[in-house]
Structures are given as C-alpha cells and as structure tokens.
Amino acid sequence: MAEIIVPSGLEGVVVTETRISEIDGTQGILRYRNRALADLAETMLWEDLLPWLAELPSTSIPATETQPPILVDDPLRRLAIIMLTAAYDPKNPLAYVLRLPLLLGATFNPDQDPGSGSMAYRFLSMLNGHPAATSAASALNAYWVVVAEHSLNASTFAVRVAASTGADLPLSLTAGVATLSGPLHGGAPEGVLALLEEAAHCQDISSLLRAKLDRGERLMGFGHRVYRTEDPRAVALRQMFSRIASPDQVRLTSAVEDAALRLLADRKPDRVLATNVEFYAGALLAALKIPPEWCSATFAVGRLAGWTAHYREQQTTGRLIRPVARYRP
Ligand code: ACO
C-alpha cells in the first residue's frame, strides 16, 4: 500500500463523509442536518433533537432510577461509569442515552426529586437542589442544543473509531468521555470563569486584559480555528444568557467582551478574533449555578446527541478506521 503522509494532528484531512452537521466557518453558520443552529436553539428540546440527529425512533424520557452510589468525585468519570452500568438494550438505544443525564444528575443530589418536565428541567433541578425556574431550564436546554454537535471534533472522532470496530454504543460513548476529559478539547469553560472572576474584582477591565496580552497570554473565550466570524454558538448563547443573568452579570460579561474585542482587533487587525462558544457557555453555566467542576460533564450531556448520531452513522456507512504509523527506532 502506498504511504500517504498527513499532518500529525490530522488538520484539514478529510477522513469520512457525514450528513450530520456542516460548519461554514466563513459565514459563521453551523447546520445540523441542513437546518441552521439559529433556528433550533430556541425551538427544539434536546431530547427531541437527539433522536432527530441520530435518526432514531423517538421514545418517552425514562423515569429516574435509583443509582448505587458511585465512589468517584469527578463528574465526567461518574458519567463514564454510568454509561457502562446503565441498562442498555441495543433495540432501544435512545432510552439508554436518555437515561444517562438523569442518572448523572441523581449522583449529585440523590434526595432531590427531579420532578417531571424536559430533560434540562430535571437535570437542573437535581443540580440546583430545588425545582428549576422555567427560564433557567430553557437556557440549559438551549445550551445543550448549541453544543450537541460540532462535526469531527476529537471526542466525536474517538467515538467513530470505537464504533468502526463494531464496539457497542455504551463502550463507544466512553471513548468520547475519555477524549473530552483532556484540557485541549474545549467544553470546559474554567478559563472563562476565571477571567470573569478576575474582571469582577478589578478596577479597570481594559487594563487587566491589556496586561494579559502584554504578557503573551490568550484571552479565554475569543478566537477560533475554524470560524472567521463570530461563532454562531456564541450568538445563540449570548441571547439566552441575557435572559437569565442578573443585570450585574450582564454588565460585567458585556464589559469584558467589549474590551476584549476592542483590544484583540487593535492587536491583530488582519485576523478575525471574535467571541467563541466558550465565553458565553461559561457565563451561562455560572448564571445557572452549575458548579464549575460540573461544567465538562454538563457539556458532555449535550454532546451525547452528536456522539450517538456519529456512532450510528459510522455503524451504517463506516469502515474500520485503522491508519498506520511509521516505525522510527
Ligand atoms: N487571545 C489573544 N490572542 C489570540 C487569541 C486570544 N484568544 N486567539 C488568537 N490569538 C492570536 C494568537 O496569539 C496569534 O498571534 P501570533 O500570530 O502573533 O502568534 C494569532 O492570534 C492567531 O492565532 P492562532 O493560534 O493561529 O489561532 P488559532 O486559530 O490556531 O487558535 C484558538 C484558535 C486556539 C481557539 C485561539 O484563538 C485561542 O487560544 N483562544 C483562547 C482559548 C479559547 O477560547 N479556547 C476555546 C476555543 S472554542 C473551542 O475550541 C470549542
């Protein structure tokens, strides 16, 4: 077989075709199955988006089950354990996937009745320890829809590699969780939360950000590898955030965003450095009082939709993914 040498990070290498989503980085459009994200974020429940994206027959949300205690603190690890232990019937994969957020939420607060309602309502009620406000549940739902899918990011690729071997859905999803757990993936807005916290306690936000840039630091929540416009996910989340955040939170977040955009445009006039999804994801999850250490796992719940869709697409159309490495002693 002839050797084809590609960049070590596989940048720009097309390894498969997909009908699940399309990223138009020039125009700043993200489409799920040909529908613009902007049309979906506020109109679709995540639990309906998931079967639509994954082309699965719909089913009702299962009731919360009792979960034996899980003896690890890290919420992502808990999610992986739940994936491996939750009841799975290959004939009804959707019921299995919809069980995961409920079981995960129940590990946070086993005594909190999640009530009935949307998945976002139930999850947030468990994490907040009281019935969630309708506007807050809608905001979490919109967040999950916005982060549900983003083409062949590292974790989705990992799920597809596992699926390509014929692995089952639960094990393939744990490959996604493992890959998401590293700091380079995104989906963990700690950097943004730290920036907002610092900004809340400083006298002059512009000076704070300027000093960071002078030290060669990057401003978290700005810039993107693919989008050469504002990240369409940031647009959707900004809208949601402004509806649920307190006036002080809105003022602080806009002040940081405005100052960052001004400084970045000034320093890099030939590069579009706009707000990315992480900025408003961090602000939104903080406004929803999701504990910071739960942000990655909350992101993972949303991304279950994309992972499941890619698992199924790989299963139906895929071939074993098995590249080669050149031995270099
Ligand atoms: N703050 C300050 N400077 C920046 C930023 C930023 N947020 N983003 C890019 N730049 C600068 C770079 O320093 C670089 O300058 P140089 O040419 O003088 O070295 C120039 O702009 C171009 O940067 P690249 O590294 O080529 O941009 P790239 O497209 O590779 O990086 C990335 C994209 C990694 C997201 C970058 O913008 C960044 O580090 N942002 C901050 C971290 C962040 O918000 N991460 C979440 C991204 S969203 C997601 O992954 C889902």
Coordinates of C-alpha atoms and ligand atoms in Angstrom, one line a residue:
M1 CA 0.0 0.0 0.0
A2 CA 1.4 3.5 -0.9
E3 CA 2.2 5.7 2.1
I4 CA 0.2 8.9 2.5
I5 CA 1.7 11.2 4.9
V6 CA -0.7 13.6 6.7
P7 CA -0.1 16.2 9.5
S8 CA 0.3 14.6 12.9
G9 CA -2.8 16.4 14.2
L10 CA -4.8 15.4 11.0
E11 CA -5.6 19.1 10.4
G12 CA -7.5 19.5 7.1
V13 CA -7.6 15.8 6.4
V14 CA -11.0 14.5 5.3
V15 CA -11.4 11.1 6.8
T16 CA -15.1 10.5 6.3
E17 CA -18.3 12.0 4.9
T18 CA -21.2 13.0 7.2
R19 CA -24.7 14.1 6.8
I20 CA -25.0 15.1 10.5
S21 CA -23.6 18.6 10.6
E22 CA -21.8 21.2 8.5
I23 CA -19.6 24.1 9.7
D24 CA -19.4 27.1 7.5
G25 CA -16.5 29.0 9.1
T26 CA -16.5 31.8 6.6
Q27 CA -20.1 32.8 7.0
G28 CA -20.4 31.7 10.7
I29 CA -23.1 29.2 10.1
L30 CA -23.5 25.8 11.8
R31 CA -26.1 23.5 10.4
Y32 CA -27.4 20.3 11.9
R33 CA -28.9 18.0 9.2
N34 CA -29.2 21.1 6.9
R35 CA -31.0 23.2 9.5
A36 CA -29.2 26.3 10.8
L37 CA -28.5 26.2 14.5
A38 CA -30.1 29.6 14.8
D39 CA -33.5 28.0 14.0
L40 CA -33.1 25.2 16.5
A41 CA -31.6 26.6 19.7
E42 CA -34.8 28.1 21.0
T43 CA -37.4 25.8 19.4
M44 CA -36.2 22.3 19.9
L45 CA -35.9 20.3 23.1
W46 CA -32.6 18.5 23.4
E47 CA -34.4 15.2 24.0
D48 CA -36.1 15.6 20.6
L49 CA -33.0 16.9 18.8
L50 CA -31.1 13.8 19.8
P51 CA -33.3 11.2 18.0
W52 CA -33.7 13.6 15.0
L53 CA -29.9 14.0 14.7
A54 CA -29.2 10.3 15.3
E55 CA -32.2 9.1 13.2
L56 CA -33.6 7.1 16.0
P57 CA -37.3 6.4 16.6
S58 CA -38.4 8.6 19.5
T59 CA -39.3 7.3 22.9
S60 CA -40.5 9.0 26.1
I61 CA -38.0 10.1 28.7
P62 CA -37.5 7.2 31.2
A63 CA -38.2 7.8 34.9
T64 CA -35.2 8.3 37.1
E65 CA -33.9 5.1 38.6
T66 CA -32.1 4.6 41.8
Q67 CA -28.4 4.5 41.2
P68 CA -26.0 2.7 43.5
P69 CA -23.5 5.3 45.0
I70 CA -20.5 5.9 42.7
L71 CA -17.3 6.4 44.7
V72 CA -15.6 8.9 42.5
D73 CA -15.8 12.7 42.7
D74 CA -15.1 13.7 39.1
P75 CA -18.5 14.1 37.3
L76 CA -17.0 13.0 34.0
R77 CA -15.7 9.8 35.5
R78 CA -19.1 9.3 37.0
L79 CA -20.7 9.7 33.6
A80 CA -18.3 7.0 32.2
I81 CA -19.2 4.6 35.0
I82 CA -22.9 5.3 34.4
M83 CA -22.5 4.6 30.7
L84 CA -21.0 1.2 31.5
T85 CA -23.6 0.2 34.1
A86 CA -26.9 1.7 32.9
A87 CA -29.4 -0.8 31.4
Y88 CA -28.7 -1.0 27.6
D89 CA -31.0 -2.6 25.1
P90 CA -29.5 -2.4 21.6
K91 CA -33.1 -2.4 20.3
N92 CA -33.8 0.8 22.1
P93 CA -30.6 2.8 22.2
L94 CA -32.5 6.1 22.7
A95 CA -34.0 5.0 26.1
Y96 CA -30.4 4.2 27.2
V97 CA -29.0 7.5 26.2
L98 CA -31.8 9.5 27.7
R99 CA -31.3 7.6 31.0
L100 CA -27.7 8.9 31.3
P101 CA -28.3 12.6 32.2
L102 CA -30.9 11.5 34.8
L103 CA -28.6 9.0 36.4
L104 CA -25.7 11.5 36.4
G105 CA -27.9 14.3 37.9
A106 CA -29.0 11.9 40.6
T107 CA -25.4 11.3 41.7
F108 CA -25.2 15.0 42.6
N109 CA -28.2 15.1 44.7
P110 CA -29.8 11.7 45.3
D111 CA -32.5 13.2 47.5
Q112 CA -33.7 15.9 45.1
D113 CA -36.9 14.8 43.2
P114 CA -36.3 15.9 39.6
G115 CA -40.0 16.2 39.0
S116 CA -41.3 15.9 35.5
G117 CA -40.7 18.1 32.5
S118 CA -37.9 18.5 30.0
M119 CA -34.6 16.8 30.5
A120 CA -33.0 20.2 31.1
Y121 CA -35.6 20.9 33.8
R122 CA -34.9 17.6 35.6
F123 CA -31.2 17.8 35.3
L124 CA -31.0 21.4 36.5
S125 CA -33.4 20.7 39.4
M126 CA -31.1 17.9 40.6
L127 CA -28.0 20.1 40.3
N128 CA -29.6 23.2 41.9
G129 CA -31.3 21.2 44.7
H130 CA -34.7 22.8 44.0
P131 CA -37.2 22.9 41.2
A132 CA -35.6 24.9 38.3
A133 CA -37.2 28.0 37.0
T134 CA -38.7 27.6 33.5
S135 CA -36.4 30.3 32.1
A136 CA -33.3 28.5 33.5
A137 CA -34.4 25.1 32.2
S138 CA -34.9 26.7 28.7
A139 CA -31.5 28.2 28.9
L140 CA -29.9 24.9 29.8
N141 CA -31.9 23.2 27.0
A142 CA -30.6 25.8 24.5
Y143 CA -27.0 25.3 25.7
W144 CA -27.4 21.5 25.1
V145 CA -28.8 22.1 21.7
V146 CA -26.0 24.5 20.9
V147 CA -23.2 22.1 21.9
A148 CA -24.9 18.9 20.7
E149 CA -22.8 18.5 17.7
H150 CA -19.7 20.0 16.0
S151 CA -18.6 17.6 13.3
L152 CA -15.4 15.7 13.7
N153 CA -14.0 17.1 16.9
A154 CA -11.6 14.9 18.9
S155 CA -14.2 13.2 21.1
T156 CA -16.6 12.5 18.2
F157 CA -13.7 11.1 16.2
A158 CA -12.9 8.8 19.1
V159 CA -16.5 7.6 19.2
R160 CA -16.3 6.9 15.5
V161 CA -13.0 5.0 15.8
A162 CA -14.6 2.8 18.5
A163 CA -17.8 2.4 16.5
S164 CA -15.8 1.4 13.4
T165 CA -14.5 -1.7 15.3
G166 CA -18.1 -2.9 16.0
A167 CA -17.9 -1.8 19.6
D168 CA -21.3 -1.3 21.2
L169 CA -22.8 2.1 22.0
P170 CA -22.1 2.3 25.7
L171 CA -18.4 1.5 25.2
S172 CA -18.1 3.8 22.2
L173 CA -19.6 6.7 24.3
T174 CA -17.0 6.1 27.0
A175 CA -14.3 6.7 24.3
G176 CA -15.9 10.1 23.8
V177 CA -15.9 10.9 27.5
A178 CA -12.2 9.9 27.8
T179 CA -11.3 12.2 24.9
L180 CA -13.3 15.1 26.2
S181 CA -11.6 14.9 29.6
G182 CA -8.4 16.5 28.4
P183 CA -7.9 20.2 28.7
L184 CA -7.3 20.7 25.0
H185 CA -10.8 19.7 23.9
G186 CA -13.0 22.6 24.8
G187 CA -16.2 22.2 26.7
A188 CA -14.6 23.2 29.9
P189 CA -15.0 26.9 30.4
E190 CA -12.8 27.2 33.5
G191 CA -10.6 29.7 31.8
V192 CA -13.6 32.0 31.0
L193 CA -14.9 31.6 34.6
A194 CA -11.5 32.6 36.0
L195 CA -11.4 35.6 33.6
L196 CA -14.8 36.8 34.6
E197 CA -14.0 36.4 38.3
E198 CA -10.8 38.4 37.9
A199 CA -12.7 41.1 36.0
A200 CA -15.4 41.3 38.7
H201 CA -12.7 42.3 41.2
C202 CA -10.6 44.7 39.2
Q203 CA -10.9 48.5 38.8
D204 CA -10.3 48.7 35.1
I205 CA -11.2 45.8 32.8
S206 CA -9.3 47.1 29.8
S207 CA -6.1 47.4 31.8
L208 CA -6.5 43.9 33.1
L209 CA -6.9 42.4 29.6
R210 CA -4.2 44.6 28.2
A211 CA -1.7 43.4 30.8
K212 CA -2.6 39.8 30.0
L213 CA -2.0 40.4 26.3
D214 CA 1.3 42.1 27.1
R215 CA 2.4 39.0 29.0
G216 CA 1.6 36.9 25.9
E217 CA -1.5 35.3 27.4
R218 CA -4.6 34.5 25.3
L219 CA -7.9 35.9 26.3
M220 CA -10.1 32.8 27.0
G221 CA -13.3 32.7 25.0
F222 CA -12.0 34.5 22.0
G223 CA -10.7 33.3 18.6
H224 CA -11.5 30.1 16.8
R225 CA -9.6 27.7 14.5
V226 CA -12.5 27.5 12.0
Y227 CA -14.8 30.4 12.4
R228 CA -13.6 33.6 10.7
T229 CA -16.7 35.4 12.0
E230 CA -18.4 35.4 15.3
D231 CA -19.0 31.8 16.5
P232 CA -22.8 31.1 15.8
R233 CA -23.0 29.2 19.0
A234 CA -21.8 32.3 20.9
V235 CA -24.6 34.3 19.2
A236 CA -27.3 31.9 20.4
L237 CA -25.9 31.6 23.9
R238 CA -25.5 35.4 24.4
Q239 CA -29.2 35.7 23.8
M240 CA -30.0 33.0 26.3
F241 CA -27.6 34.4 28.9
S242 CA -29.1 37.9 28.7
R243 CA -32.5 36.5 29.5
I244 CA -31.5 34.7 32.7
A245 CA -28.5 36.5 34.1
S246 CA -28.7 39.3 36.7
P247 CA -28.2 42.8 35.5
D248 CA -24.8 42.8 37.2
Q249 CA -23.7 39.6 35.4
V250 CA -24.9 41.0 32.1
R251 CA -23.0 44.3 32.7
L252 CA -19.8 42.5 33.7
T253 CA -19.9 40.0 30.8
S254 CA -20.6 42.6 28.2
A255 CA -17.8 44.9 29.6
V256 CA -15.3 42.0 29.4
E257 CA -16.5 41.1 25.9
D258 CA -16.4 44.6 24.5
A259 CA -13.0 45.4 26.0
A260 CA -11.5 42.1 24.7
L261 CA -12.9 42.5 21.2
R262 CA -11.5 46.1 21.1
L263 CA -8.1 45.1 22.2
L264 CA -7.9 42.0 20.0
A265 CA -8.9 44.0 16.9
D266 CA -6.3 46.5 17.8
R267 CA -3.5 44.0 18.3
K268 CA -4.4 41.7 15.4
P269 CA -6.1 43.9 12.8
D270 CA -5.6 41.3 10.0
R271 CA -7.1 38.4 12.0
V272 CA -10.8 38.0 13.0
L273 CA -10.7 37.2 16.7
A274 CA -14.3 37.1 17.8
T275 CA -16.2 35.7 20.7
N276 CA -16.3 31.9 20.7
V277 CA -18.8 29.4 22.2
E278 CA -16.7 29.0 25.4
F279 CA -17.2 32.6 26.5
Y280 CA -21.0 32.6 26.8
A281 CA -21.1 28.9 27.7
G282 CA -19.0 29.8 30.8
A283 CA -21.1 32.8 31.6
L284 CA -24.4 30.9 31.1
L285 CA -23.4 27.9 33.2
A286 CA -22.3 30.2 36.0
A287 CA -25.6 32.1 35.8
L288 CA -27.4 28.7 36.1
K289 CA -25.4 27.9 39.2
I290 CA -23.8 24.8 37.7
P291 CA -20.8 24.1 40.0
P292 CA -17.6 24.8 37.9
E293 CA -16.4 21.2 38.3
W294 CA -19.7 20.0 36.7
C295 CA -19.3 22.1 33.5
S296 CA -17.5 19.5 31.5
A297 CA -20.0 16.8 32.4
T298 CA -22.9 19.1 31.6
F299 CA -21.3 19.8 28.2
A300 CA -20.9 16.0 27.7
V301 CA -24.6 15.5 28.3
G302 CA -25.3 17.9 25.4
R303 CA -22.7 16.3 23.2
L304 CA -24.3 12.8 23.8
A305 CA -26.5 13.8 20.8
G306 CA -23.6 14.2 18.4
W307 CA -21.7 11.2 19.7
T308 CA -24.8 9.0 19.3
A309 CA -25.5 10.3 15.8
H310 CA -21.9 9.7 14.7
Y311 CA -21.9 6.3 16.3
R312 CA -24.9 5.4 14.2
E313 CA -23.6 6.9 11.0
Q314 CA -20.3 5.1 11.4
Q315 CA -22.1 1.9 12.1
T316 CA -24.2 2.1 8.9
T317 CA -21.7 3.6 6.5
G318 CA -18.3 3.1 8.1
R319 CA -15.3 1.0 7.6
L320 CA -12.7 0.1 10.2
I321 CA -10.6 3.2 10.9
R322 CA -7.1 1.9 11.1
P323 CA -4.3 4.2 10.0
V324 CA -0.6 3.3 10.1
A325 CA 2.4 4.7 11.9
R326 CA 6.0 4.7 10.5
Y327 CA 8.4 2.9 12.8
R328 CA 11.2 5.2 13.8
P329 CA 13.7 3.4 16.1
Ligands
ACO1 N1 -6.2 36.0 22.8 C1 -5.1 36.6 22.4 N2 -4.5 36.4 21.2 C2 -5.1 35.4 20.4 C3 -6.2 34.8 20.8 C4 -6.8 35.1 22.1 N3 -7.9 34.5 22.5 N4 -6.6 33.9 19.8 C5 -5.7 34.0 18.9 N5 -4.7 34.9 19.2 C6 -3.6 35.4 18.5 C7 -2.5 34.4 18.5 O1 -1.6 34.6 19.6 C8 -1.8 34.5 17.2 O2 -0.9 35.6 17.3 P1 0.5 35.4 16.6 O3 0.2 35.2 15.1 O4 1.2 36.7 16.9 O5 1.1 34.2 17.2 C9 -3.0 34.9 16.3 O6 -4.0 35.5 17.1 C10 -3.5 33.7 15.5 O7 -3.8 32.7 16.4 P2 -3.8 31.2 16.1 O8 -3.1 30.4 17.1 O9 -3.3 31.0 14.6 O10 -5.3 30.9 16.1 P3 -5.8 29.5 16.0 O11 -6.9 29.6 15.0 O12 -4.8 28.5 15.9 O13 -6.3 29.3 17.5 C11 -7.7 29.2 19.4 C12 -7.6 29.2 17.9 C13 -6.8 28.1 19.9 C14 -9.1 28.9 19.8 C15 -7.2 30.6 19.9 O14 -8.0 31.6 19.4 C16 -7.2 30.6 21.4 O15 -6.2 30.2 22.1 N6 -8.2 31.2 22.1 C17 -8.3 31.2 23.5 C18 -8.7 29.9 24.1 C19 -10.2 29.6 23.9 O16 -11.0 30.4 23.9 N7 -10.4 28.3 23.6 C20 -11.8 27.8 23.3 C21 -11.9 27.7 21.8 S1 -13.5 27.2 21.3 C22 -13.5 25.6 21.1 O17 -12.5 25.0 21.0 C23 -14.7 24.9 21.1

